mmCIF file of C-alpha atoms in Angstrom:
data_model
loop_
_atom_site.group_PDB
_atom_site.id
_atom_site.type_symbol
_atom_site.label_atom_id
_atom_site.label_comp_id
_atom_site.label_asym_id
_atom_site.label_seq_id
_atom_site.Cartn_x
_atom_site.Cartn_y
_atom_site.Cartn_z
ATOM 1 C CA UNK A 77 79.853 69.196 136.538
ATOM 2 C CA UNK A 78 83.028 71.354 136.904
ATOM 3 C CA UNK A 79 86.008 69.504 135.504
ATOM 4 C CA UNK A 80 89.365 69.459 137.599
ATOM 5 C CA UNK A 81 92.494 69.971 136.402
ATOM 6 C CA UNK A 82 93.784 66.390 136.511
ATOM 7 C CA UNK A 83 93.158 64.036 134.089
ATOM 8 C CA UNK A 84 90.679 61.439 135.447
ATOM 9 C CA UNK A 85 92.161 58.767 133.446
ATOM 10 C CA UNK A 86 95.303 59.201 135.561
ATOM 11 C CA UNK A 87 93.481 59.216 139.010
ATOM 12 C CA UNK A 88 93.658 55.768 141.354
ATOM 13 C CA UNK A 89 91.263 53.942 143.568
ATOM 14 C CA UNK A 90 91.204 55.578 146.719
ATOM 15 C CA UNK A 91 91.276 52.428 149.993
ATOM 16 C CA UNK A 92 88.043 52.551 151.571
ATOM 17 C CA UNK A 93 88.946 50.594 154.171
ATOM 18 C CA UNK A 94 90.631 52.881 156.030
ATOM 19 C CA UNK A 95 89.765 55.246 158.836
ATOM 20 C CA UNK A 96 88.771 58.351 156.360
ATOM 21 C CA UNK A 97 86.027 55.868 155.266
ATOM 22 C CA UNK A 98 83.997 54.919 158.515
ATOM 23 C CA UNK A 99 81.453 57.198 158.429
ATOM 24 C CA UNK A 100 80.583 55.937 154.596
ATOM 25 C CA UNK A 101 80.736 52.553 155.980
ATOM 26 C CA UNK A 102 78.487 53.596 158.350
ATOM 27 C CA UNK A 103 76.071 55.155 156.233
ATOM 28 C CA UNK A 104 75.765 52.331 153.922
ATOM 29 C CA UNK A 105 75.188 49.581 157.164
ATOM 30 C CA UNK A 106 72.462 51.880 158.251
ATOM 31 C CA UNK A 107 70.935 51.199 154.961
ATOM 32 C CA UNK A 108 70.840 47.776 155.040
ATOM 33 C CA UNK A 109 74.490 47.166 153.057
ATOM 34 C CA UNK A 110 76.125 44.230 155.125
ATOM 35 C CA UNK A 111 79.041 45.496 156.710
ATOM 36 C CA UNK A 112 81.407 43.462 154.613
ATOM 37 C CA UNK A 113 80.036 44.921 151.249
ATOM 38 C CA UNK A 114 80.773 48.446 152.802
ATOM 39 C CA UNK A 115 83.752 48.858 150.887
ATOM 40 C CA UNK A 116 83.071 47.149 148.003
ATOM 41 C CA UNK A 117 79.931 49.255 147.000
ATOM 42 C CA UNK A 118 82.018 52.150 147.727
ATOM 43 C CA UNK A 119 84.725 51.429 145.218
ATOM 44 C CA UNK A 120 82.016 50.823 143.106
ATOM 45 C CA UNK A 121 80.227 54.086 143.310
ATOM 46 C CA UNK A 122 83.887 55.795 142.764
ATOM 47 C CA UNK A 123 84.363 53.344 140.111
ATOM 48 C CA UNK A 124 80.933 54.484 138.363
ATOM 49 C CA UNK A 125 81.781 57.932 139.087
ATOM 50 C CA UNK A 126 85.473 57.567 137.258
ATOM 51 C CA UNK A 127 83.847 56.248 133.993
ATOM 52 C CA UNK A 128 81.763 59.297 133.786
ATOM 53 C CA UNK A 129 84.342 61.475 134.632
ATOM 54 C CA UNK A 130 86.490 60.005 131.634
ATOM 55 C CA UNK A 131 83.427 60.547 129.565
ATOM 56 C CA UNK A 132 83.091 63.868 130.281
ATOM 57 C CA UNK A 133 86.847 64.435 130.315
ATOM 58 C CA UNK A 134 87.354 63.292 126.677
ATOM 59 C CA UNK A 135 84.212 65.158 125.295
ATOM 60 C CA UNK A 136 85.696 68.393 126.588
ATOM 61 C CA UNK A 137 89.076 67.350 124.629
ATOM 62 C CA UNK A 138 87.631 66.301 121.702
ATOM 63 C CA UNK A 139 85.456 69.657 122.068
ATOM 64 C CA UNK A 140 88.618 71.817 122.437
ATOM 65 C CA UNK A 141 90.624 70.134 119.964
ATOM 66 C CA UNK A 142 87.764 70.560 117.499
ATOM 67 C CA UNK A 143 87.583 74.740 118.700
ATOM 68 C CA UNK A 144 91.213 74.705 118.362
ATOM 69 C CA UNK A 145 91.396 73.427 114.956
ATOM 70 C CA UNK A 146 88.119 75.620 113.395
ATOM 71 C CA UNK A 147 90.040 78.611 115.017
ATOM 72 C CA UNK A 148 93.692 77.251 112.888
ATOM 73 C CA UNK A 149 91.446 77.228 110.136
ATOM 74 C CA UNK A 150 90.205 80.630 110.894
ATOM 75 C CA UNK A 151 93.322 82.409 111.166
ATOM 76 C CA UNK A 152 94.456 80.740 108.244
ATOM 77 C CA UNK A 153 91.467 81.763 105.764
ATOM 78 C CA UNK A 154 92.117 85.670 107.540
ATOM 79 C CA UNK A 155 95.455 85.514 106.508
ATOM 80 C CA UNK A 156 94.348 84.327 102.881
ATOM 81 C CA UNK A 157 91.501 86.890 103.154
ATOM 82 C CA UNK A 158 94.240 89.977 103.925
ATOM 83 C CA UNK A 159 96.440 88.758 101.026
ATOM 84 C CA UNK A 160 93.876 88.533 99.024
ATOM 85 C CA UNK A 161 92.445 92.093 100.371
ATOM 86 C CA UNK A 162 95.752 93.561 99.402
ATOM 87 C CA UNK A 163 96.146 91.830 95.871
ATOM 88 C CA UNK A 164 93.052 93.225 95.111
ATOM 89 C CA UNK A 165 94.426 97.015 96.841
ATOM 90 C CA UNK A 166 97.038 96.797 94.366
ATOM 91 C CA UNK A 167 95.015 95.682 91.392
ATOM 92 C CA UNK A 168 92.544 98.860 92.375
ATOM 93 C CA UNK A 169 95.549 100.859 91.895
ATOM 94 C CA UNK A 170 97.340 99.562 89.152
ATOM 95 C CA UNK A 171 93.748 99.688 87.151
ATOM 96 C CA UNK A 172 91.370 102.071 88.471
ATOM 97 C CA UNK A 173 89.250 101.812 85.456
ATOM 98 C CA UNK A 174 88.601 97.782 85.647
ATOM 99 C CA UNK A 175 87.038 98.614 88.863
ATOM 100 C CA UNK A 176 85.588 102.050 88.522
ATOM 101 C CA UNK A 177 81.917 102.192 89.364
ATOM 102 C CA UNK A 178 79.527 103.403 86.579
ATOM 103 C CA UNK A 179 78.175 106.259 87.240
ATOM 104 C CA UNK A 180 74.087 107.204 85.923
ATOM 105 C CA UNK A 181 75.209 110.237 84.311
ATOM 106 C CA UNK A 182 74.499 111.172 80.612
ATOM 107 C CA UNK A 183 76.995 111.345 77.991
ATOM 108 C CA UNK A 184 78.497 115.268 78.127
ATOM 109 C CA UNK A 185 77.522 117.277 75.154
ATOM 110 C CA UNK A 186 80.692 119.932 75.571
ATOM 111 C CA UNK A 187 84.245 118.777 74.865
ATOM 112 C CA UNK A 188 85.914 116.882 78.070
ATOM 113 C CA UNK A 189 88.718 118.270 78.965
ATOM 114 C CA UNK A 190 91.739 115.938 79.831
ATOM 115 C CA UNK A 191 94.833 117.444 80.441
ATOM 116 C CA UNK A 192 98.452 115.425 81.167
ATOM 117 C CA UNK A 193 99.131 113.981 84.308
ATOM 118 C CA UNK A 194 102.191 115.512 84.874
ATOM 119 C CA UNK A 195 100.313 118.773 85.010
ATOM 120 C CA UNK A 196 97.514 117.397 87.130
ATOM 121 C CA UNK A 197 100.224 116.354 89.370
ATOM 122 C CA UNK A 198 101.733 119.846 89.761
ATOM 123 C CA UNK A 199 98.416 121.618 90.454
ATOM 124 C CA UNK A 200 97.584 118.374 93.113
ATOM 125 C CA UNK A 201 100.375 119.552 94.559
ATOM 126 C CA UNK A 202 99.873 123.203 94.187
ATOM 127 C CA UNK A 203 102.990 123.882 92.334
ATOM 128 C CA UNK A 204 103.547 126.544 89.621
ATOM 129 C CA UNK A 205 102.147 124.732 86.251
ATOM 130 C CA UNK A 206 102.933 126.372 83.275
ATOM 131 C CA UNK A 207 99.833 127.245 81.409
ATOM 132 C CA UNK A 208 100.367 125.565 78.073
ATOM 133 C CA UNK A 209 99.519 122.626 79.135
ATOM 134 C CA UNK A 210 96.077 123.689 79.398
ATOM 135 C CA UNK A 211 95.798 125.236 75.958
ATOM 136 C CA UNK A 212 93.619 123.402 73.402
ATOM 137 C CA UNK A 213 97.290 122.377 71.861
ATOM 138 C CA UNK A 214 98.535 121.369 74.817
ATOM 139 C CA UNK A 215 95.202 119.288 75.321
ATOM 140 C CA UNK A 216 95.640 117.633 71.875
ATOM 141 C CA UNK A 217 99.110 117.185 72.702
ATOM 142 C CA UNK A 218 98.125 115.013 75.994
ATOM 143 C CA UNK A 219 95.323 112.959 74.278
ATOM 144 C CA UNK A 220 97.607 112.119 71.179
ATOM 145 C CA UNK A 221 100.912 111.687 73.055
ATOM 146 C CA UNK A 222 98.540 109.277 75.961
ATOM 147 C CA UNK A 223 100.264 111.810 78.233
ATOM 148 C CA UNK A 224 96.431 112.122 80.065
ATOM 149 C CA UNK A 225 96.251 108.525 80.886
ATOM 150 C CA UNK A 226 99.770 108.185 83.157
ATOM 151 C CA UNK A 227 99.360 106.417 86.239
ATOM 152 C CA UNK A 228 100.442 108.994 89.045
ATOM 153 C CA UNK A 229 100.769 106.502 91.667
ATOM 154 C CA UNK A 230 104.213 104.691 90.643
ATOM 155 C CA UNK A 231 107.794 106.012 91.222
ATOM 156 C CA UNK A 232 110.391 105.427 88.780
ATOM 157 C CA UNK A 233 114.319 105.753 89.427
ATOM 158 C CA UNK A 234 115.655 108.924 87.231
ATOM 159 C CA UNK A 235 119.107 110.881 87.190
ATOM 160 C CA UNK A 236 119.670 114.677 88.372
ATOM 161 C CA UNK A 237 121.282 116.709 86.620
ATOM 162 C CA UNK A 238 124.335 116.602 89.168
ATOM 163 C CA UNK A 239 124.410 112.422 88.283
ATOM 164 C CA UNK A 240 122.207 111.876 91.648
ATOM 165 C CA UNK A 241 119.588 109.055 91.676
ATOM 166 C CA UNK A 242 116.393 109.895 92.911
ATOM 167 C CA UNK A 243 112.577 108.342 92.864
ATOM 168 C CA UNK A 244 110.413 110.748 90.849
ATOM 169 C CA UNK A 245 106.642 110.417 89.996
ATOM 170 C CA UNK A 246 106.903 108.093 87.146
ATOM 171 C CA UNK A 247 104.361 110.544 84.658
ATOM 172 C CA UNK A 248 107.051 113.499 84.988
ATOM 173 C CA UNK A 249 110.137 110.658 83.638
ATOM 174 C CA UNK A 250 107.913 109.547 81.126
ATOM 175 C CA UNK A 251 106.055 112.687 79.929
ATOM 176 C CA UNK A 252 108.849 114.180 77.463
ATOM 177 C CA UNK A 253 106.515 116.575 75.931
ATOM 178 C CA UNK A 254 108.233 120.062 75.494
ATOM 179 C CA UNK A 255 106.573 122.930 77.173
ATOM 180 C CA UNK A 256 105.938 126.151 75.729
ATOM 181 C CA UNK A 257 106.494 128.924 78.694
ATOM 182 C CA UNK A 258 104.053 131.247 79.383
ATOM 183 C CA UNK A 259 106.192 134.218 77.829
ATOM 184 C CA UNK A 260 105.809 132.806 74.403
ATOM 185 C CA UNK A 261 102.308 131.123 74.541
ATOM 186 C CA UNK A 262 100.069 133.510 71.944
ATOM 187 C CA UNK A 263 97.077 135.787 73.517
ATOM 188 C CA UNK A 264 94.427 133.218 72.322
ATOM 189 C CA UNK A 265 96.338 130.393 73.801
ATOM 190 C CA UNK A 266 96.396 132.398 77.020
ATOM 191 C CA UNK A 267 92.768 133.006 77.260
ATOM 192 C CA UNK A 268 92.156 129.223 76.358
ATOM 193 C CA UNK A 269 93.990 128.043 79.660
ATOM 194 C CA UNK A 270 93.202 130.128 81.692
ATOM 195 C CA UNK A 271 89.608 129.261 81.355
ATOM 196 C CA UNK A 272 90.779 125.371 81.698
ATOM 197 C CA UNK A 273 93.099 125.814 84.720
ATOM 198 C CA UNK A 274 90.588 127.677 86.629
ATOM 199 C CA UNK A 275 88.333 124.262 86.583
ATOM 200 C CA UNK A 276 91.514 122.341 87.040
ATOM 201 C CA UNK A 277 92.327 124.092 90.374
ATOM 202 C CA UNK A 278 88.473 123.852 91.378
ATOM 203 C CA UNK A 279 88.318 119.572 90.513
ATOM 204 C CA UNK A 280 91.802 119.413 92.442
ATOM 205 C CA UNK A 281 90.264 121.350 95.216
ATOM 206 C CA UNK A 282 92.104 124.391 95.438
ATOM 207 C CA UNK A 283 91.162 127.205 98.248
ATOM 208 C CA UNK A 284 88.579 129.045 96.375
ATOM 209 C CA UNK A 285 90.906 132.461 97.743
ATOM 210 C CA UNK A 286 93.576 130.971 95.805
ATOM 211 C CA UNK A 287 91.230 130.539 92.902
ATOM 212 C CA UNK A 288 89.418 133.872 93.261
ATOM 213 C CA UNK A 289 93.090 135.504 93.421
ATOM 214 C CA UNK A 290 94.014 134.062 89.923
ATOM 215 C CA UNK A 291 90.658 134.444 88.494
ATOM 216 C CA UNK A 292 91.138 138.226 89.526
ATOM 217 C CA UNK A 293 94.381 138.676 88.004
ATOM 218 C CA UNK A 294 93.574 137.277 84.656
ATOM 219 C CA UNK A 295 90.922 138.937 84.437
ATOM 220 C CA UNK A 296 92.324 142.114 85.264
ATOM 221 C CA UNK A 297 95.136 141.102 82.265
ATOM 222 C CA UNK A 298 92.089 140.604 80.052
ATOM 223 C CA UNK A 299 90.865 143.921 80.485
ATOM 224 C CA UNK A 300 93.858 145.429 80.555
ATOM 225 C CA UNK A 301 94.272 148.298 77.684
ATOM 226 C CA UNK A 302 97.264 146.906 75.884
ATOM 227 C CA UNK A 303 95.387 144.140 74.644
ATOM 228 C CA UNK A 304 93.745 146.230 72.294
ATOM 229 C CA UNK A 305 97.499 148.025 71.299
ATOM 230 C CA UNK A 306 98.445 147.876 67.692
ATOM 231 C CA UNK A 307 102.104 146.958 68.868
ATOM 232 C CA UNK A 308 102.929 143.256 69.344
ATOM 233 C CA UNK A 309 104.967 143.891 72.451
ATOM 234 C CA UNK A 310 101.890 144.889 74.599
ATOM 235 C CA UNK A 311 100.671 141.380 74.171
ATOM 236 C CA UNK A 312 104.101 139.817 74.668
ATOM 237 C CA UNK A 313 105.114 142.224 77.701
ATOM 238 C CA UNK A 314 101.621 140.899 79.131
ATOM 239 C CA UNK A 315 102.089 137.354 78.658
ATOM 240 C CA UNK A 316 105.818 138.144 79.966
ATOM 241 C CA UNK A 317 104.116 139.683 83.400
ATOM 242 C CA UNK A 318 101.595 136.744 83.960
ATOM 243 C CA UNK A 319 103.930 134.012 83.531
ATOM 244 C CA UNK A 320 106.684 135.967 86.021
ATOM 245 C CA UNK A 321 104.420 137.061 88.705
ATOM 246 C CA UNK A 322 102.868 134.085 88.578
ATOM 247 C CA UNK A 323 105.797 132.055 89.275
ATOM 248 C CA UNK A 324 107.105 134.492 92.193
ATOM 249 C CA UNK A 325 103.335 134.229 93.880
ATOM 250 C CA UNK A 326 104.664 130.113 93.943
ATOM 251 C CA UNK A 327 108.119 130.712 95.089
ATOM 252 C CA UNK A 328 107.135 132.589 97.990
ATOM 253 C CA UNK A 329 103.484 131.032 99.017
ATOM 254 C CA UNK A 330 104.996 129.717 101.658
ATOM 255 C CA UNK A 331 107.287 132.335 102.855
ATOM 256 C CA UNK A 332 106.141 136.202 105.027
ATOM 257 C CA UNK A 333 107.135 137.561 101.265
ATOM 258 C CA UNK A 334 104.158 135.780 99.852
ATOM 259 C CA UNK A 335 101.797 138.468 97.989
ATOM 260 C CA UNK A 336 98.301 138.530 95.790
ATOM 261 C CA UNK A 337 98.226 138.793 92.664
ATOM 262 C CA UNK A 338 94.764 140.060 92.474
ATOM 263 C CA UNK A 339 96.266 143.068 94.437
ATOM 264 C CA UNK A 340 99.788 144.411 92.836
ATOM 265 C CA UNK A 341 100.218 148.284 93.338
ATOM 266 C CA UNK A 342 99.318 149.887 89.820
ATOM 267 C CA UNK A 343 102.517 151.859 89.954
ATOM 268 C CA UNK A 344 104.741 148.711 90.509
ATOM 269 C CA UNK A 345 102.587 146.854 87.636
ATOM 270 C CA UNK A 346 102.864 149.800 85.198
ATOM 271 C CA UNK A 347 107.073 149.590 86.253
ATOM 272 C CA UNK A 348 107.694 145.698 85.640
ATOM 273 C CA UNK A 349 105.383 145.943 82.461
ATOM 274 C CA UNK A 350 107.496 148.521 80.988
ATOM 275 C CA UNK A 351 110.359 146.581 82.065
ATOM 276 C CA UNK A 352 108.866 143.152 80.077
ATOM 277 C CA UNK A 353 107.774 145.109 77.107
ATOM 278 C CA UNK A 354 111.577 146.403 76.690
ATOM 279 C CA UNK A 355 112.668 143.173 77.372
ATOM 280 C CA UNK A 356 110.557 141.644 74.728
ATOM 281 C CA UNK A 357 111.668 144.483 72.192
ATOM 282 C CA UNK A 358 115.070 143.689 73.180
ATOM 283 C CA UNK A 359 114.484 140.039 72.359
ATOM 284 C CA UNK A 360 112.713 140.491 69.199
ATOM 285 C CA UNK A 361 115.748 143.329 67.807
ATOM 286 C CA UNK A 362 118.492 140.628 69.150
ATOM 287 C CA UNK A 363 117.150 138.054 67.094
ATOM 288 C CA UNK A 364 116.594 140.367 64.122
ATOM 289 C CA UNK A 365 120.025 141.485 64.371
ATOM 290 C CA UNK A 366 121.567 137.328 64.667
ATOM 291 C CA UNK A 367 119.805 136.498 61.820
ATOM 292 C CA UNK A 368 121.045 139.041 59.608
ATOM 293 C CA UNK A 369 124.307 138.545 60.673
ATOM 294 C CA UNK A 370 125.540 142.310 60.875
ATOM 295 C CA UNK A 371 126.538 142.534 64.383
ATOM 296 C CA UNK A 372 127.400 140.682 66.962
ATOM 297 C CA UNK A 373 125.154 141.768 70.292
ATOM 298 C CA UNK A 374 127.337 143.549 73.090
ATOM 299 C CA UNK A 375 126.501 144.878 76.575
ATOM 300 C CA UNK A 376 127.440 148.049 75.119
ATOM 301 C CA UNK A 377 125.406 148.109 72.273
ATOM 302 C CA UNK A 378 122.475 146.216 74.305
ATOM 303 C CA UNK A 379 122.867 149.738 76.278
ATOM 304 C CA UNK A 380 122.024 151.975 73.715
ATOM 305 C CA UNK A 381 119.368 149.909 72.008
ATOM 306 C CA UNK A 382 117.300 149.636 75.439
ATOM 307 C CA UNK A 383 117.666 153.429 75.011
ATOM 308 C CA UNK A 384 116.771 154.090 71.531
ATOM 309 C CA UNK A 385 113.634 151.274 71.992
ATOM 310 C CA UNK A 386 112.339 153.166 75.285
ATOM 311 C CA UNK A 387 112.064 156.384 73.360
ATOM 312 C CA UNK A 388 110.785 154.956 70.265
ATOM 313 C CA UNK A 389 107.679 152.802 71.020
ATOM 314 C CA UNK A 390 104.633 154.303 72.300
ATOM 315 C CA UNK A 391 101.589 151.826 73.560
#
């Protein structure tokens, strides 16, 4: 039966013997019930009725309280569950290899390759990495220095040069290795990474365009005549270009100014490879000339070597 809202614990005896009540009475003398008794069975019945009403009334309590109390607990063991979720979030993260799933694959027969961090982070990113990192010294360098097994996801507090504080990926405060630049990495160390980034950009899923365009460009440096050039400042004038065209494809990526590199004008190239393979002669006479000791270099005698080298070296 339909419980009401009051409480029938609180509820009184209603007073049969009053007007509301004839027709009861009534009903019960027709049955026989002596018209004195009329009331008296009617309290009765109410009476009867009250009990189970209290019955009733206390199982749905106890019944609610009991609902109440499993849903308390309920809440509670969610709550535990959710700390517990994100304990075990941050335990994933902290050590990805405790819970890393093993995979059914055979052991690799080639070499793996694991490069740092910090320059996994850069091409994650798709920012300019320079491409010693992905030479077979810079390889040993990361395996030996543990530079390959930095944790990515933490931010550490570091200084800018201008004294500023600022939250930087923890493997680039911690990786100190120096970096060879792609100017002065050798030929052989050139082709080496190259081959290595190209798989790097694929795993860190690079737009194959983007990969295609750099594929095409070191290629095209591959092939390029000077490589076979009895002069060392082919090779270094080449390295020179890769590195610095490389660099300006990043700067300007996302700018109207952005370019290919698998598409440079072959006048333009011939002009800033020229340019580098001075440069490099330059570099390689000013050093010459500070080791001897015999002259001091000047913008006026910088001048006339740039014009005695661009006469005297033929490629």
């Amino acid at each position: 039966m339909p419980f009401g809202l009051e409480n029938p614990k609180d509820t009184i005896i209603l007073d049969f013997m009053t007007e509301e009540y004839v027709d009861a009475h009534q009903q019960l003398i027709d049955n026989g019930i002596p018209k004195a008794q009329a009331s008296t069975v009617l309290a009765n019945l109410w009476t009867q009725a009250n009990k189970k009403d209290k019955a009733h009334w206390a199982e749905r309590v106890a019944r609610e309280a009991l609902a109440e109390e499993e849903e308390h607990e309920a809440q509670h063991q969610r709550e535990i569950d959710k700390e517990d979720a994100k304990i075990l979030q941050e335990e994933h993260c902290k050590n990805k290899g405790k819970f890393a799933p093993v995979k059914h694959i055979k052991v690799p027969l080639k070499p793996i390759i694991l490069p740092s961090q910090n320059a996994l982070h850069k091409l994650k990113a798709g920012n300019f990495c320079e491409l010693w990192y992905f030479t077979n010294d810079g390889l040993t360098d990361a395996e030996q220095s543990g530079a390959c097994t930095l944790d990515d996801n933490y931010l550490t507090l570091s200084q800018t040069p201008d004294r500023m504080s600022s939250f930087v990926p923890a493997i680039i405060a911690k990786d100190k290795t120096p970096v060879i630049q792609d100017e002065n990495l050798t030929w052989e160390q050139f082709e080496q990474a190259a081959l290595h980034m190209v798989n790097a950009m694929h795993n860190h899923k690079w737009r194959d365009d983007h990969i295609k365009m750099h594929l095409r460009f070191w290629t095209t440096l591959e092939n390029h005549p000077w490589c076979h050039s009895h002069s060392k400042y082919s090779i270094e004038a080449l390295l020179h270009y890769q590195g610095q065209q490389r660099c300006h494809w990043h700067q300007l990526i996302a700018t109207p100014k952005v370019f290919s590199l698998a598409h440079q004008q072959t006048e333009m190239s011939c002009a800033e490879l020229d340019s580098s393979t001075e440069r490099s002669k330059l570099d390689s006479c000013s050093q010459r000339e500070t080791c001897c000791g015999a002259l001091h270099s000047s913008p006026q005698f910088e001048a006339v070597l740039v014009q005695y080298l661009s006469g005297s070296f033929f490629f």
